[in-house]
PDB file of C-alpha atoms in Angstrom:
ATOM      1  CA  UNK A  15     108.110 205.090  74.028  1.00  0.00           C
ATOM      2  CA  UNK A  16     110.826 204.204  71.622  1.00  0.00           C
ATOM      3  CA  UNK A  17     113.451 205.752  73.940  1.00  0.00           C
ATOM      4  CA  UNK A  18     112.463 203.623  76.942  1.00  0.00           C
ATOM      5  CA  UNK A  19     112.634 200.441  74.873  1.00  0.00           C
ATOM      6  CA  UNK A  20     116.258 201.203  73.918  1.00  0.00           C
ATOM      7  CA  UNK A  21     117.196 201.884  77.530  1.00  0.00           C
ATOM      8  CA  UNK A  22     115.790 198.574  78.744  1.00  0.00           C
ATOM      9  CA  UNK A  23     117.691 196.770  75.959  1.00  0.00           C
ATOM     10  CA  UNK A  24     120.915 198.557  76.951  1.00  0.00           C
ATOM     11  CA  UNK A  25     120.404 197.577  80.606  1.00  0.00           C
ATOM     12  CA  UNK A  26     119.987 193.923  79.646  1.00  0.00           C
ATOM     13  CA  UNK A  27     123.133 194.119  77.512  1.00  0.00           C
ATOM     14  CA  UNK A  28     125.121 195.625  80.406  1.00  0.00           C
ATOM     15  CA  UNK A  29     123.859 192.946  82.792  1.00  0.00           C
ATOM     16  CA  UNK A  30     124.935 190.147  80.459  1.00  0.00           C
ATOM     17  CA  UNK A  31     128.342 191.769  79.998  1.00  0.00           C
ATOM     18  CA  UNK A  32     128.814 192.117  83.763  1.00  0.00           C
ATOM     19  CA  UNK A  33     127.866 188.466  84.233  1.00  0.00           C
ATOM     20  CA  UNK A  34     130.410 187.424  81.597  1.00  0.00           C
ATOM     21  CA  UNK A  35     133.103 189.545  83.265  1.00  0.00           C
ATOM     22  CA  UNK A  36     132.301 188.042  86.663  1.00  0.00           C
ATOM     23  CA  UNK A  37     132.449 184.522  85.237  1.00  0.00           C
ATOM     24  CA  UNK A  38     135.834 185.224  83.639  1.00  0.00           C
ATOM     25  CA  UNK A  39     137.124 186.703  86.879  1.00  0.00           C
ATOM     26  CA  UNK A  40     136.034 183.619  88.841  1.00  0.00           C
ATOM     27  CA  UNK A  41     137.794 181.355  86.303  1.00  0.00           C
ATOM     28  CA  UNK A  42     141.010 183.372  86.667  1.00  0.00           C
ATOM     29  CA  UNK A  43     140.813 183.097  90.456  1.00  0.00           C
ATOM     30  CA  UNK A  44     140.291 179.302  90.200  1.00  0.00           C
ATOM     31  CA  UNK A  45     143.344 178.958  87.959  1.00  0.00           C
ATOM     32  CA  UNK A  46     145.491 181.070  90.274  1.00  0.00           C
ATOM     33  CA  UNK A  47     144.445 178.965  93.259  1.00  0.00           C
ATOM     34  CA  UNK A  48     145.444 175.746  91.438  1.00  0.00           C
ATOM     35  CA  UNK A  49     148.866 177.072  90.388  1.00  0.00           C
ATOM     36  CA  UNK A  50     151.812 175.483  92.160  1.00  0.00           C
ATOM     37  CA  UNK A  51     153.979 177.728  94.317  1.00  0.00           C
ATOM     38  CA  UNK A  52     157.189 178.920  92.625  1.00  0.00           C
ATOM     39  CA  UNK A  53     160.325 176.893  93.219  1.00  0.00           C
ATOM     40  CA  UNK A  54     162.726 178.487  95.681  1.00  0.00           C
ATOM     41  CA  UNK A  55     165.917 180.070  94.359  1.00  0.00           C
ATOM     42  CA  UNK A  56     167.964 178.729  97.296  1.00  0.00           C
ATOM     43  CA  UNK A  57     167.568 175.051  98.201  1.00  0.00           C
ATOM     44  CA  UNK A  58     168.704 172.733 100.952  1.00  0.00           C
ATOM     45  CA  UNK A  59     170.680 169.587 100.177  1.00  0.00           C
ATOM     46  CA  UNK A  60     167.576 167.385 100.069  1.00  0.00           C
ATOM     47  CA  UNK A  61     165.638 169.812  97.845  1.00  0.00           C
ATOM     48  CA  UNK A  62     168.591 170.267  95.489  1.00  0.00           C
ATOM     49  CA  UNK A  63     169.178 166.508  95.213  1.00  0.00           C
ATOM     50  CA  UNK A  64     165.522 165.993  94.364  1.00  0.00           C
ATOM     51  CA  UNK A  65     165.651 168.841  91.820  1.00  0.00           C
ATOM     52  CA  UNK A  66     168.671 167.306  90.051  1.00  0.00           C
ATOM     53  CA  UNK A  67     167.464 163.706  90.398  1.00  0.00           C
ATOM     54  CA  UNK A  68     170.216 162.230  92.587  1.00  0.00           C
ATOM     55  CA  UNK A  69     170.115 160.707  96.034  1.00  0.00           C
ATOM     56  CA  UNK A  70     171.103 163.124  98.828  1.00  0.00           C
ATOM     57  CA  UNK A  71     174.228 161.065  99.672  1.00  0.00           C
ATOM     58  CA  UNK A  72     175.484 161.032  96.085  1.00  0.00           C
ATOM     59  CA  UNK A  73     174.675 164.716  95.686  1.00  0.00           C
ATOM     60  CA  UNK A  74     176.605 165.588  98.868  1.00  0.00           C
ATOM     61  CA  UNK A  75     179.639 163.678  97.535  1.00  0.00           C
ATOM     62  CA  UNK A  76     179.469 165.598  94.252  1.00  0.00           C
ATOM     63  CA  UNK A  77     179.282 168.926  96.047  1.00  0.00           C
ATOM     64  CA  UNK A  78     181.597 168.490  99.034  1.00  0.00           C
ATOM     65  CA  UNK A  79     184.189 165.929  97.948  1.00  0.00           C
ATOM     66  CA  UNK A  80     184.414 166.481  94.195  1.00  0.00           C
ATOM     67  CA  UNK A  81     183.580 170.214  94.294  1.00  0.00           C
ATOM     68  CA  UNK A  82     181.614 169.915  91.046  1.00  0.00           C
ATOM     69  CA  UNK A  83     178.573 171.801  92.394  1.00  0.00           C
ATOM     70  CA  UNK A  84     178.953 175.211  94.098  1.00  0.00           C
ATOM     71  CA  UNK A  85     177.394 175.498  97.562  1.00  0.00           C
ATOM     72  CA  UNK A  86     177.522 177.668 100.647  1.00  0.00           C
ATOM     73  CA  UNK A  87     177.349 177.038 104.349  1.00  0.00           C
ATOM     74  CA  UNK A  88     175.465 179.669 106.343  1.00  0.00           C
ATOM     75  CA  UNK A  89     177.332 178.710 109.520  1.00  0.00           C
ATOM     76  CA  UNK A  90     180.690 179.265 107.814  1.00  0.00           C
ATOM     77  CA  UNK A  91     182.095 176.159 109.507  1.00  0.00           C
ATOM     78  CA  UNK A  92     183.322 172.916 108.010  1.00  0.00           C
ATOM     79  CA  UNK A  93     180.193 171.043 109.052  1.00  0.00           C
ATOM     80  CA  UNK A  94     176.678 172.330 108.808  1.00  0.00           C
ATOM     81  CA  UNK A  95     173.797 172.975 106.504  1.00  0.00           C
ATOM     82  CA  UNK A  96     174.507 173.141 102.766  1.00  0.00           C
ATOM     83  CA  UNK A  97     172.642 175.603 100.548  1.00  0.00           C
ATOM     84  CA  UNK A  98     172.522 175.566  96.747  1.00  0.00           C
ATOM     85  CA  UNK A  99     171.384 178.151  94.204  1.00  0.00           C
ATOM     86  CA  UNK A 100     168.998 176.950  91.526  1.00  0.00           C
ATOM     87  CA  UNK A 101     171.015 178.774  88.838  1.00  0.00           C
ATOM     88  CA  UNK A 102     174.143 176.829  89.878  1.00  0.00           C
ATOM     89  CA  UNK A 103     172.199 173.569  89.694  1.00  0.00           C
ATOM     90  CA  UNK A 104     170.902 174.453  86.230  1.00  0.00           C
ATOM     91  CA  UNK A 105     174.474 175.185  85.089  1.00  0.00           C
ATOM     92  CA  UNK A 106     175.623 171.844  86.524  1.00  0.00           C
ATOM     93  CA  UNK A 107     172.846 170.012  84.664  1.00  0.00           C
ATOM     94  CA  UNK A 108     173.681 171.808  81.402  1.00  0.00           C
ATOM     95  CA  UNK A 109     177.411 171.033  81.592  1.00  0.00           C
ATOM     96  CA  UNK A 110     176.846 167.401  82.600  1.00  0.00           C
ATOM     97  CA  UNK A 111     174.391 166.997  79.701  1.00  0.00           C
ATOM     98  CA  UNK A 112     177.048 168.310  77.297  1.00  0.00           C
ATOM     99  CA  UNK A 113     179.604 165.831  78.621  1.00  0.00           C
ATOM    100  CA  UNK A 114     177.189 162.947  78.106  1.00  0.00           C
ATOM    101  CA  UNK A 115     176.691 163.834  74.433  1.00  0.00           C
ATOM    102  CA  UNK A 116     180.292 162.957  73.555  1.00  0.00           C
ATOM    103  CA  UNK A 117     180.221 159.365  72.287  1.00  0.00           C
ATOM    104  CA  UNK A 118     182.244 156.881  74.292  1.00  0.00           C
ATOM    105  CA  UNK A 119     183.043 153.358  73.345  1.00  0.00           C
ATOM    106  CA  UNK A 120     181.665 150.907  75.854  1.00  0.00           C
ATOM    107  CA  UNK A 121     183.952 148.592  77.729  1.00  0.00           C
ATOM    108  CA  UNK A 122     187.695 148.487  78.097  1.00  0.00           C
ATOM    109  CA  UNK A 123     190.264 149.083  75.386  1.00  0.00           C
ATOM    110  CA  UNK A 124     191.183 145.944  73.522  1.00  0.00           C
ATOM    111  CA  UNK A 125     194.539 145.023  72.164  1.00  0.00           C
ATOM    112  CA  UNK A 126     194.805 145.143  68.404  1.00  0.00           C
ATOM    113  CA  UNK A 127     194.488 141.765  66.702  1.00  0.00           C
ATOM    114  CA  UNK A 128     197.599 142.110  64.581  1.00  0.00           C
ATOM    115  CA  UNK A 129     200.141 141.649  67.388  1.00  0.00           C
ATOM    116  CA  UNK A 130     203.623 140.645  66.215  1.00  0.00           C
ATOM    117  CA  UNK A 131     205.936 139.371  68.906  1.00  0.00           C
ATOM    118  CA  UNK A 132     209.088 139.061  66.696  1.00  0.00           C
TER     119      UNK A 132
END
């Protein structure tokens, strides 16, 4: 009789463990379903401008006219779709953040007050 009592206790323990595992698995599946899709590594002009925080027009000027952001054109022609790599955009943000850290005096340069004409 003692042996059957232990077996029933073991079965109950296994059932509670399986229930806990199933609950954990369901929680993991819920979290995976809520997770946002990964950001693309190659972005269009509009996506890249949104990623950096500029308007698309300003971002196009930075890339095409000033050549400060690397881009590619899949068509290979002068006009067409612009594509940007996320790593290039991250590098652009890092370098522009470094430039902003250098202190600049606001306003225009003023003439010194001790001007001697003669």
